[in-house]
Backbone as numpy.savetxt, mean C-alpha at the origin, in Angstrom:
# Nx Ny Nz CAx CAy CAz Cx Cy Cz
16.04 9.79 -2.62 15.97 8.65 -1.90 16.54 7.67 -1.64
16.72 6.72 -0.80 17.96 5.60 -0.70 17.60 4.90 -1.28
17.95 4.08 -2.41 18.10 2.91 -2.88 18.32 1.57 -2.30
16.79 1.35 -1.74 16.91 0.33 -0.70 16.08 -0.91 -1.91
15.22 -2.27 -0.40 14.32 -2.81 -1.55 13.18 -2.42 -1.67
12.76 -1.02 -0.76 11.55 -0.49 -1.02 10.82 -0.66 -2.33
11.48 -0.49 -3.52 10.91 0.07 -4.53 10.01 -1.63 -4.96
10.86 -2.56 -4.04 9.68 -3.39 -4.40 8.53 -4.10 -3.21
8.84 -3.71 -2.30 8.45 -4.17 -1.15 7.40 -3.18 -0.68
7.14 -2.23 -1.15 6.06 -1.37 -1.17 5.58 -1.09 -2.38
4.37 -0.54 -2.68 3.75 -0.68 -3.59 4.03 1.69 -4.04
3.69 1.74 -3.47 4.45 3.46 -3.85 4.76 4.00 -2.57
5.57 4.85 -3.05 6.33 5.85 -2.31 5.55 6.68 -1.01
4.72 7.31 -2.21 4.12 8.38 -1.42 2.76 8.67 -1.94
2.75 8.34 -2.97 1.48 8.49 -3.97 0.14 7.68 -2.70
-0.79 8.88 -2.62 -1.99 8.47 -2.10 -3.38 8.84 -3.20
-3.25 9.21 -3.93 -4.47 10.25 -5.09 -5.07 9.08 -5.61
-5.70 8.04 -5.42 -5.33 6.75 -5.94 -7.19 7.47 -6.12
-8.49 8.21 -5.86 -9.14 8.61 -6.92 -9.19 9.26 -8.46
-8.17 9.79 -8.32 -7.86 10.42 -9.63 -6.93 9.58 -10.42
-6.83 8.25 -10.39 -6.01 7.41 -11.32 -6.67 7.25 -12.75
-8.07 7.23 -12.69 -8.44 7.15 -14.17 -8.58 8.26 -14.63
-8.49 9.77 -14.09 -7.53 11.24 -14.36 -6.66 11.10 -15.72
-5.27 10.26 -14.77 -3.66 9.84 -14.88 -3.89 9.31 -16.28
-4.36 8.54 -16.10 -4.54 7.36 -17.41 -5.30 8.09 -18.88
-6.03 8.68 -18.41 -6.54 9.02 -19.53 -5.72 10.30 -19.59
-4.98 10.78 -19.51 -4.11 11.66 -19.69 -3.06 11.35 -20.46
-2.55 9.48 -20.64 -1.72 9.43 -20.99 -1.83 9.11 -22.67
-0.77 9.95 -23.39 -0.06 9.82 -24.72 -0.33 8.36 -25.38
-1.03 7.75 -25.91 -0.86 6.55 -26.20 -1.11 6.68 -27.84
0.58 6.08 -28.58 0.31 6.30 -29.58 -0.86 5.52 -30.97
-1.12 6.23 -32.02 -2.15 5.24 -32.82 -2.10 4.26 -33.46
-2.63 3.56 -34.04 -2.22 2.05 -34.74 -1.40 2.20 -35.79
-0.53 1.43 -35.95 0.23 1.52 -36.91 -0.25 1.27 -38.38
-0.16 1.88 -38.87 -0.59 1.14 -40.90 0.31 0.28 -41.09
-0.25 -0.58 -42.07 0.34 -1.59 -42.84 1.18 -1.36 -43.24
1.89 -0.33 -43.96 2.85 0.49 -44.74 4.09 0.44 -43.83
3.86 0.91 -42.11 4.74 1.32 -41.72 5.75 0.33 -41.30
7.34 1.06 -41.09 8.31 0.31 -41.21 8.39 0.56 -39.92
9.71 -0.49 -39.55 10.14 0.24 -38.16 9.74 -0.43 -36.93
10.15 0.04 -35.94 9.67 -0.66 -33.95 8.21 0.21 -34.29
7.91 -0.45 -33.05 6.07 0.39 -33.23 6.22 1.38 -32.21
5.82 2.17 -32.31 5.46 3.80 -31.66 5.12 3.53 -30.26
6.73 4.25 -28.95 5.87 4.20 -28.22 4.91 4.82 -27.07
4.49 4.44 -26.28 3.79 6.04 -24.95 5.40 6.93 -25.23
4.61 8.77 -24.81 6.20 9.34 -24.33 5.42 9.24 -22.59
6.19 8.61 -22.49 7.07 8.53 -21.51 6.77 10.08 -20.47
8.06 10.89 -21.06 7.72 12.32 -20.38 6.42 12.91 -20.91
6.03 12.76 -21.66 4.58 13.99 -21.81 3.67 13.43 -20.92
3.57 12.42 -21.02 2.63 11.32 -19.67 2.80 12.02 -18.30
4.11 12.34 -18.28 4.65 13.06 -16.45 4.98 14.11 -16.61
4.97 14.82 -17.72 4.06 16.38 -17.47 2.75 16.35 -17.40
1.81 15.65 -17.51 0.80 15.65 -17.68 0.34 15.65 -16.47
0.86 14.10 -16.09 0.66 13.84 -14.08 0.14 14.77 -13.53
1.99 15.64 -14.00 2.18 16.69 -13.05 1.15 18.26 -13.08
0.17 18.40 -13.78 -0.47 18.82 -13.97 -1.95 18.62 -12.85
-1.97 17.93 -14.15 -3.25 17.09 -12.39 -2.95 17.59 -10.62
-2.24 16.67 -10.44 -1.80 16.25 -9.33 -1.68 18.18 -8.55
-1.05 19.07 -9.69 -0.78 19.85 -8.44 -2.54 20.72 -8.84
-3.12 20.97 -9.59 -4.21 21.42 -10.04 -5.09 20.73 -8.66
-5.12 19.64 -8.87 -6.05 19.20 -7.48 -5.90 19.41 -6.18
-4.05 19.30 -5.99 -3.82 19.71 -4.81 -3.74 18.06 -3.63
-2.71 17.55 -4.13 -2.46 16.20 -3.36 -2.04 16.32 -1.98
-2.80 15.40 -1.35 -2.89 15.36 0.22 -1.76 14.12 0.25
-1.28 15.49 1.26 0.00 14.83 1.65 0.10 14.28 3.75
-0.90 14.54 4.21 -0.89 13.79 5.50 -0.46 12.70 5.94
-0.02 12.26 5.07 0.62 11.14 5.53 2.26 10.67 5.77
3.00 11.45 4.85 3.99 11.80 4.54 5.16 12.53 5.35
6.04 11.59 5.97 6.99 12.34 6.93 8.16 13.40 5.41
8.32 15.04 6.31 9.06 15.57 5.09 10.72 14.78 4.36
11.22 14.22 5.74 12.18 13.81 5.80 11.99 12.62 4.78
11.16 11.90 4.20 10.63 10.63 3.51 10.84 11.73 2.09
10.72 12.87 1.94 10.78 13.24 0.38 11.69 13.66 -0.04
11.97 13.27 -1.83 13.23 14.09 -2.19 13.38 15.44 -2.02
14.77 15.51 -1.90 14.33 17.45 -2.17 14.96 18.25 -3.56
15.00 17.50 -4.09 15.52 18.28 -5.64 14.82 17.85 -7.07
13.77 17.50 -5.98 12.21 16.74 -7.25 10.73 17.92 -6.51
10.14 18.59 -7.47 8.51 19.19 -6.81 7.87 18.06 -6.75
7.27 18.21 -5.70 6.08 17.43 -5.08 5.56 16.91 -6.22
5.00 17.58 -6.93 3.81 16.85 -7.78 4.56 16.25 -8.76
5.62 16.31 -9.61 6.47 15.61 -10.10 6.83 14.20 -9.30
7.10 14.67 -8.77 7.39 12.99 -7.67 6.43 12.16 -7.42
5.36 12.77 -6.80 4.35 11.88 -7.10 3.30 11.52 -8.65
4.14 12.04 -9.78 3.45 11.78 -10.69 4.37 10.06 -11.00
5.90 10.73 -10.61 6.70 9.83 -11.10 5.74 8.19 -10.49
5.53 8.23 -9.28 5.02 7.18 -7.98 4.07 6.55 -8.56
2.81 7.61 -8.98 1.70 7.21 -10.02 2.14 6.31 -10.68
2.98 6.53 -12.01 3.81 5.68 -13.27 3.88 4.59 -12.46
4.91 4.58 -11.59 5.02 3.48 -11.15 4.73 2.23 -10.82
3.45 2.70 -9.97 2.49 1.89 -9.63 2.08 1.23 -11.32
1.30 1.84 -11.56 0.21 1.96 -13.15 1.40 0.61 -13.79
2.25 0.77 -14.10 3.18 -0.09 -14.81 3.35 -1.71 -14.01
3.56 -1.41 -12.93 3.60 -2.29 -11.71 2.91 -3.49 -11.17
1.69 -2.86 -12.05 0.18 -3.23 -11.67 -0.28 -4.06 -13.29
0.18 -3.92 -13.89 0.14 -4.21 -15.14 -0.85 -2.80 -16.03
-0.92 -2.25 -16.09 -2.27 -1.26 -16.19 -1.31 -0.40 -17.54
-0.06 -0.51 -17.76 0.52 0.46 -18.95 1.65 -0.58 -19.34
2.12 -0.39 -20.96 3.03 -0.89 -20.89 3.84 -0.40 -22.27
5.14 -0.47 -23.06 5.43 0.51 -23.44 4.91 1.57 -25.25
3.75 0.60 -24.97 3.33 1.11 -26.74 2.49 1.21 -26.36
1.44 1.31 -25.01 -0.29 1.67 -24.57 -0.64 0.72 -23.89
-1.86 1.46 -23.22 -2.72 0.79 -21.66 -3.06 -0.60 -22.09
-2.91 -1.06 -21.22 -3.37 -2.51 -21.00 -4.96 -2.27 -21.14
-5.63 -3.60 -20.85 -6.87 -4.07 -21.01 -7.59 -3.06 -19.49
-7.28 -3.65 -17.97 -7.35 -2.77 -17.12 -7.16 -1.15 -16.44
-6.16 -0.83 -17.57 -5.90 0.74 -17.45 -6.87 1.12 -18.77
-7.09 0.69 -19.33 -8.25 1.28 -20.46 -9.89 1.68 -20.17
-9.96 0.45 -18.83 -11.45 0.64 -17.94 -11.42 1.20 -17.22
-9.90 1.86 -16.62 -9.43 2.85 -15.75 -9.59 3.87 -16.30
-9.24 4.53 -17.57 -9.59 5.50 -18.41 -10.82 5.96 -18.35
-11.82 4.94 -18.72 -12.81 5.16 -19.23 -13.61 5.75 -18.59
-13.61 5.76 -16.77 -14.22 6.58 -15.86 -13.78 7.83 -15.65
-12.97 8.41 -16.68 -12.44 9.84 -16.34 -13.26 10.47 -17.62
-14.30 9.81 -18.75 -14.92 10.52 -19.83 -16.01 11.11 -18.52
-16.49 11.30 -17.32 -17.07 11.55 -16.73 -15.85 13.01 -15.78
-16.72 14.24 -14.81 -15.67 14.05 -14.16 -15.64 14.18 -12.53
-14.72 14.16 -12.16 -14.90 13.39 -10.91 -16.52 13.44 -9.78
-16.89 14.75 -9.96 -18.11 14.89 -8.84 -18.97 14.48 -9.01
-19.08 13.97 -10.92 -19.88 12.90 -11.38 -20.08 11.82 -11.54
-19.02 11.04 -11.43 -18.79 10.07 -11.28 -20.00 9.23 -10.43
-20.05 8.00 -11.14 -21.38 7.29 -9.87 -20.86 5.67 -9.43
-21.33 5.01 -8.91 -21.18 4.44 -7.66 -20.70 3.52 -9.07
-20.90 3.15 -9.80 -20.38 2.38 -10.41 -19.13 2.44 -10.87
-18.68 3.86 -11.53 -17.58 4.15 -11.41 -16.76 4.25 -9.83
-17.32 3.95 -8.98 -16.92 3.36 -8.05 -16.40 2.41 -8.05
-17.20 1.34 -8.17 -17.09 0.20 -7.90 -15.94 -0.31 -8.95
-16.24 0.28 -10.30 -15.08 -0.41 -11.13 -13.90 -0.02 -10.60
-13.70 1.49 -10.49 -12.50 1.58 -9.83 -11.67 0.45 -8.70
-12.56 0.72 -7.71 -12.07 0.25 -6.79 -11.83 -1.47 -7.24
-12.55 -2.18 -7.93 -12.32 -3.41 -7.73 -10.92 -4.29 -9.25
-10.41 -2.91 -9.84 -9.82 -2.92 -10.81 -8.62 -2.74 -10.18
-8.43 -2.09 -9.22 -7.40 -1.52 -8.02 -7.50 -3.11 -7.12
-8.21 -3.58 -6.78 -8.05 -4.73 -5.81 -7.39 -5.84 -6.36
-7.89 -5.92 -7.32 -7.31 -7.27 -8.52 -6.16 -7.29 -9.14
-5.44 -6.42 -9.23 -4.25 -5.71 -9.86 -3.76 -5.80 -8.64
-4.09 -5.70 -7.62 -3.09 -5.85 -6.40 -2.85 -6.77 -5.44
-3.94 -7.65 -6.09 -3.72 -8.90 -5.60 -3.02 -9.76 -6.53
-3.42 -9.53 -7.75 -2.42 -10.47 -8.95 -0.78 -10.19 -9.11
-1.00 -8.93 -8.61 0.73 -8.11 -9.32 1.75 -7.83 -8.13
0.92 -8.01 -6.66 1.52 -8.11 -5.12 2.40 -8.78 -5.19
3.28 -9.99 -4.99 3.81 -11.03 -5.02 4.98 -10.97 -5.03
5.50 -11.42 -3.52 6.82 -11.68 -3.10 7.75 -12.55 -3.97
9.00 -12.60 -3.21 10.21 -14.08 -3.70 9.26 -15.07 -3.76
9.20 -16.03 -4.58 9.11 -17.23 -4.46 7.50 -17.22 -4.82
6.84 -16.44 -5.03 5.71 -16.43 -5.68 4.93 -16.00 -4.56
5.18 -16.01 -3.02 4.83 -15.91 -1.80 3.72 -15.11 -2.38
2.23 -14.98 -2.24 1.26 -13.43 -2.60 1.37 -12.63 -0.99
1.21 -11.63 -1.52 1.64 -10.89 -0.51 0.23 -10.13 0.55
-0.88 -10.10 0.07 -2.83 -10.11 0.23 -3.01 -11.00 0.81
-2.42 -12.31 0.53 -3.94 -13.00 1.06 -2.84 -13.25 2.54
-1.44 -13.14 2.93 -0.51 -13.33 3.80 -1.15 -12.19 4.75
-1.10 -11.09 4.86 -1.97 -9.94 5.20 -3.15 -10.10 6.00
-3.98 -10.30 5.21 -5.08 -10.65 5.80 -5.29 -12.10 6.32
-4.43 -12.80 6.42 -4.28 -14.29 7.23 -3.60 -13.69 8.90
-3.22 -12.89 8.27 -2.07 -12.35 9.63 -3.12 -11.27 10.43
-3.87 -10.77 9.89 -4.41 -9.66 10.43 -5.95 -10.55 11.67
-6.05 -12.25 10.55 -7.14 -12.55 11.07 -6.97 -13.39 12.25
-5.19 -13.83 12.33 -5.34 -14.34 13.89 -4.73 -13.50 14.80
-4.90 -12.08 14.44 -4.89 -11.18 15.37 -6.08 -10.81 15.78
-6.87 -10.96 14.92 -8.19 -10.78 15.96 -9.11 -11.87 16.32
-8.47 -12.45 15.55 -8.65 -14.05 16.54 -8.29 -14.69 17.92
-7.27 -14.05 17.90 -6.56 -14.03 19.75 -7.13 -13.45 20.94
-7.06 -14.55 21.93 -7.45 -14.07 23.18 -6.76 -13.87 23.98
-4.85 -13.56 23.22 -3.97 -13.45 24.70 -4.44 -11.68 24.78
-4.21 -12.42 26.22 -4.49 -11.16 27.36 -4.26 -9.53 27.02
-2.60 -10.02 26.05 -2.01 -8.37 26.00 -2.74 -8.25 24.72
-2.43 -8.77 23.67 -2.35 -8.98 22.07 -4.06 -8.61 21.57
-4.86 -8.85 22.48 -6.52 -8.87 22.26 -6.79 -7.04 22.16
-6.17 -6.22 23.13 -6.27 -5.23 23.11 -6.05 -4.42 21.52
-5.18 -5.18 20.75 -4.89 -4.11 19.40 -5.28 -6.02 18.17
-6.10 -5.63 18.08 -7.15 -7.49 17.69 -6.40 -6.95 15.83
-5.35 -6.46 15.31 -5.00 -6.69 13.75 -3.99 -6.03 14.05
-3.00 -5.57 12.55 -2.20 -5.38 12.44 -1.86 -3.77 12.41
-0.97 -3.80 13.32 0.33 -2.77 13.82 0.88 -2.20 12.85
1.40 -0.64 12.04 2.08 -0.52 11.17 2.71 -1.30 11.04
3.79 -1.54 11.87 4.92 -2.08 12.12 5.62 -3.44 12.16
3.62 -4.00 12.13 4.25 -5.27 11.63 3.63 -5.78 10.41
2.83 -4.68 9.69 2.56 -4.66 8.31 3.95 -4.59 7.65
4.62 -3.68 7.94 5.93 -3.42 7.59 6.52 -4.32 7.40
6.95 -5.25 8.45 7.95 -6.24 8.30 7.71 -7.49 8.39
6.04 -7.76 7.13 5.55 -8.72 6.29 5.51 -8.08 5.16
5.61 -7.27 5.11 5.97 -6.87 3.61 7.16 -6.73 2.92
8.34 -6.85 4.37 9.45 -6.26 3.84 10.11 -7.68 3.47
9.96 -8.77 4.53 10.46 -10.16 4.35 9.69 -10.98 3.46
8.30 -10.60 2.81 7.88 -11.67 1.22 8.71 -11.30 0.28
9.16 -10.16 0.39 10.05 -9.86 -0.69 11.46 -10.26 -0.48
12.20 -9.92 0.52 13.44 -10.68 0.97 13.73 -11.93 1.35
12.99 -12.51 2.13 13.39 -13.90 2.66 11.72 -14.70 3.14
10.91 -15.02 1.90 9.97 -15.13 2.38 9.68 -16.39 3.30
10.41 -17.17 3.72 10.17 -18.13 4.57 10.43 -17.49 5.77
10.68 -16.74 6.07 10.67 -15.43 7.41 9.38 -15.08 7.90
8.32 -13.97 6.80 7.76 -13.85 6.10 6.18 -14.91 7.07
6.31 -15.80 6.44 5.57 -17.21 6.53 5.76 -17.35 8.84
6.90 -17.24 8.74 7.03 -18.17 9.91 6.34 -16.60 10.77
6.89 -15.98 10.75 6.76 -14.09 11.06 4.97 -14.15 11.13
4.51 -14.65 10.60 2.91 -14.75 10.58 2.63 -15.46 11.00
3.22 -16.57 11.50 2.58 -17.76 12.19 3.20 -17.24 13.54
3.56 -16.49 13.79 4.63 -15.89 15.59 3.85 -14.63 15.65
2.89 -14.17 15.30 2.79 -12.55 15.57 2.13 -12.33 16.90
1.33 -13.10 17.96 0.84 -13.76 18.89 1.79 -13.34 19.78
3.31 -14.25 19.59 4.19 -14.80 20.28 4.90 -13.84 20.78
5.61 -13.28 19.19 5.95 -11.75 19.67 4.86 -10.63 20.18
4.33 -10.53 20.49 2.88 -9.87 21.10 3.28 -10.15 22.61
3.88 -11.54 22.74 3.64 -11.86 23.72 5.38 -11.52 24.61
6.22 -11.54 23.50 7.21 -11.46 24.00 7.56 -9.61 24.85
6.88 -9.03 23.34 6.95 -7.35 23.50 6.53 -6.99 25.30
5.80 -8.44 26.08 5.86 -7.78 26.82 5.85 -8.54 27.61
6.70 -9.30 27.84 7.10 -9.66 28.97 8.07 -8.77 30.09
8.16 -7.80 29.70 8.98 -6.69 31.11 7.56 -6.13 31.59
5.71 -6.70 31.20 4.71 -5.62 32.05 4.07 -7.39 32.61
3.09 -6.42 33.90 2.68 -7.59 34.39 1.26 -7.92 33.84
0.02 -8.55 33.60 -0.84 -8.47 33.29 -1.34 -6.90 33.17
-2.73 -6.76 32.06 -2.71 -5.15 32.14 -3.94 -5.10 33.66
-3.82 -3.90 34.11 -4.50 -3.24 35.48 -5.93 -2.99 34.71
-6.57 -3.78 35.55 -8.44 -3.41 35.72 -8.17 -1.89 35.71
-7.71 -1.23 36.79 -7.63 0.16 36.94 -6.60 1.00 36.21
-6.63 0.81 35.21 -5.31 1.82 34.39 -6.79 1.55 33.52
-6.93 3.32 32.46 -7.78 3.61 31.16 -7.36 2.20 30.45
-8.52 1.59 29.51 -7.99 0.64 28.25 -7.78 1.34 27.42
-7.59 3.13 27.46 -6.51 3.67 25.69 -5.55 3.42 26.83
-4.88 3.20 27.57 -3.08 3.53 28.54 -3.16 1.86 27.66
-3.82 1.03 28.47 -3.05 -0.21 28.12 -2.96 -0.63 26.90
-3.88 -0.31 25.84 -3.71 0.15 24.53 -2.18 1.43 23.96
-1.99 1.23 24.10 -1.08 2.40 24.26 0.42 1.56 24.04
0.50 1.62 25.46 1.23 0.86 25.92 1.83 -0.53 25.18
0.52 -1.35 24.92 1.17 -2.45 23.98 1.10 -2.52 22.88
0.37 -1.16 21.87 1.16 -0.70 20.53 2.46 -0.51 21.15
3.18 0.49 21.69 4.45 1.02 21.91 5.84 -0.21 21.87
5.16 -1.05 22.75 6.07 -2.35 23.21 5.84 -3.42 22.24
5.01 -3.56 21.11 5.51 -4.34 20.10 6.38 -3.45 19.31
5.47 -1.78 18.69 6.51 -1.41 18.06 7.85 -1.20 18.32
8.56 -1.13 19.68 9.83 -0.39 20.02 10.70 -2.16 20.08
10.15 -3.48 19.64 10.20 -4.29 19.96 10.58 -4.80 18.32
10.05 -4.62 17.57 10.45 -4.73 15.72 11.72 -3.60 15.46
10.91 -2.77 16.14 11.93 -1.87 15.39 13.74 -1.90 16.13
13.87 -3.03 17.20 14.87 -3.30 17.78 15.14 -4.20 17.57
14.44 -5.54 16.82 14.94 -6.69 16.90 15.32 -6.75 15.23
16.61 -7.63 14.68 17.13 -7.13 12.91 15.86 -8.54 12.17
15.63 -9.63 13.14 14.74 -10.28 12.35 13.27 -10.07 12.25
12.45 -8.72 12.60 11.67 -8.53 12.57 11.51 -7.11 11.67
11.73 -6.06 11.79 11.72 -4.59 11.99 12.52 -4.09 11.43
13.95 -4.48 12.48 14.93 -3.84 12.51 15.93 -3.66 10.94
15.25 -4.24 10.52 16.79 -3.81 8.77 15.91 -3.33 8.09
14.31 -2.97 7.73 13.49 -3.66 6.00 14.28 -2.23 5.75
14.67 -0.78 6.22 14.79 0.35 5.37 13.81 0.71 4.57
12.49 0.91 5.13 11.51 1.24 4.50 11.42 2.77 5.33
10.50 3.35 4.41 10.28 5.10 5.27 9.07 5.04 5.68
8.44 5.31 6.21 7.38 5.62 6.88 6.24 5.88 5.83
6.63 6.98 5.53 5.69 7.16 4.60 5.47 5.91 3.49
5.97 5.81 2.86 6.01 4.38 2.03 5.57 3.25 2.76
5.36 2.93 3.87 4.51 2.37 4.63 3.32 2.47 5.05
3.07 3.93 5.11 1.39 4.48 4.98 0.61 4.72 3.87
1.40 4.43 2.60 0.76 4.96 1.38 0.18 3.65 0.66
1.08 2.27 1.08 0.67 1.44 0.82 -0.44 0.51 1.34
-0.28 0.95 2.58 -1.12 0.20 3.33 -2.51 0.95 2.87
-2.63 2.06 3.08 -3.73 3.31 2.42 -4.30 3.23 0.79
-3.54 1.88 0.40 -3.62 1.57 -0.94 -4.16 0.52 -1.17
-4.00 -0.55 -0.04 -4.81 -1.77 0.59 -6.32 -1.52 0.80
-5.99 -0.61 1.83 -7.49 -0.20 2.24 -8.07 0.66 1.44
-7.40 1.26 0.46 -8.87 2.12 -0.67 -9.54 0.61 -1.05
-8.40 -0.36 -1.44 -8.87 -1.86 -2.26 -9.90 -2.04 -1.83
-9.99 -2.00 -0.68 -10.88 -2.57 0.47 -10.54 -4.04 0.39
-8.80 -4.29 0.79 -8.54 -5.46 0.67 -7.93 -5.62 2.22
-7.99 -4.49 2.95 -7.86 -4.91 4.45 -8.27 -3.74 4.69
-9.17 -3.20 6.16 -9.90 -2.13 6.45 -8.99 -1.74 8.02
-8.57 -0.29 8.11 -8.39 0.57 9.13 -9.28 0.82 9.91
-8.81 0.31 11.61 -9.77 1.16 12.60 -8.83 1.62 13.64
-9.70 1.87 14.53 -8.65 2.95 15.16 -9.22 2.56 16.83
-8.72 2.55 17.66 -9.13 2.04 19.15 -8.31 3.12 19.86
-8.58 4.39 20.16 -8.06 5.16 20.80 -7.43 6.14 19.98
-6.04 6.59 20.45 -4.97 6.82 19.76 -4.55 5.66 18.96
-4.66 4.58 18.78 -3.77 3.34 18.22 -4.66 2.76 16.95
-4.12 3.51 15.67 -4.58 2.59 14.06 -4.05 0.82 13.65
-5.00 0.41 13.26 -3.91 -1.06 13.29 -5.12 -1.64 11.67
-4.68 -3.01 11.35 -5.68 -3.02 9.81 -6.12 -4.73 9.90
-7.05 -4.39 9.61 -8.02 -5.37 9.56 -8.25 -6.31 8.58
-8.54 -7.89 8.38 -8.94 -8.12 7.17 -10.39 -7.48 7.03
-10.67 -8.11 5.31 -12.23 -6.95 4.98 -13.35 -8.12 5.34
-14.16 -7.46 5.05 -15.64 -8.07 6.17 -15.96 -8.52 5.42
-17.03 -9.93 5.51 -17.49 -11.20 4.34 -18.35 -10.05 3.33
-17.79 -10.76 2.17 -18.61 -9.97 0.88 -17.84 -8.89 0.37
-16.58 -8.37 1.05 -15.78 -7.81 0.34 -14.49 -8.36 0.14
-13.64 -7.36 -1.07 -12.65 -8.58 -1.68 -11.14 -9.22 -0.67
-11.22 -9.90 -1.19 -10.37 -10.66 -0.43 -9.35 -11.62 -0.87
């Protein structure tokens, strides 16, 4: 895969088996405590052994890749190995592992794996979601300390509240808008903030070639027209989404992680999906 900014602006490249995170962390070979008499540097986690174990778990579970585009995956690495490496990078980025140990959140998740997947309790599931949500909120931070999750949630709310004649057809973040926002959060945060403030304006710009929605047209047709026009504008405009260099698979997987954690909600109207801010009482 190309070396691009995506290594920081997306949280994952393709991994989406988030329910298996406890199982992966539980199979991490952690060095035992050093004796007082031991000399030399502390023992480190055997990352190579961890990745072999994680690869075996993912191969046994049968990872779902419905969200992945074949051209976005490396050709020289087995799929399960690639996903294991991706999951390791996520765990490292979210502060669950360090070179010598599992950090507290990583240990909390590993404890869940003491019960087989099908016997886990609602409390186990809540711990998993809460730990992922807290870690993503704290660690998913762009350039200049820009907190990405609050930005995305505020933007989704802005679109949900609009009464714009076209934008209200899709009252949440389209994936192309999500992509542009996370890209600019890490490349040029001021641009990300401006984009967030002007989402409805850009939606309006996308519809300049169209008249107002026709009441004689199926609402789904108006919906698709608006979503397609917005996506086209973003992909053709460098200051929006024309320069992100992110893959569709990376963007999808990252949005899936945020929805898994309850930080965003995915909604579909007809053939168009979009992202909403979480309902009251859910993580924010």
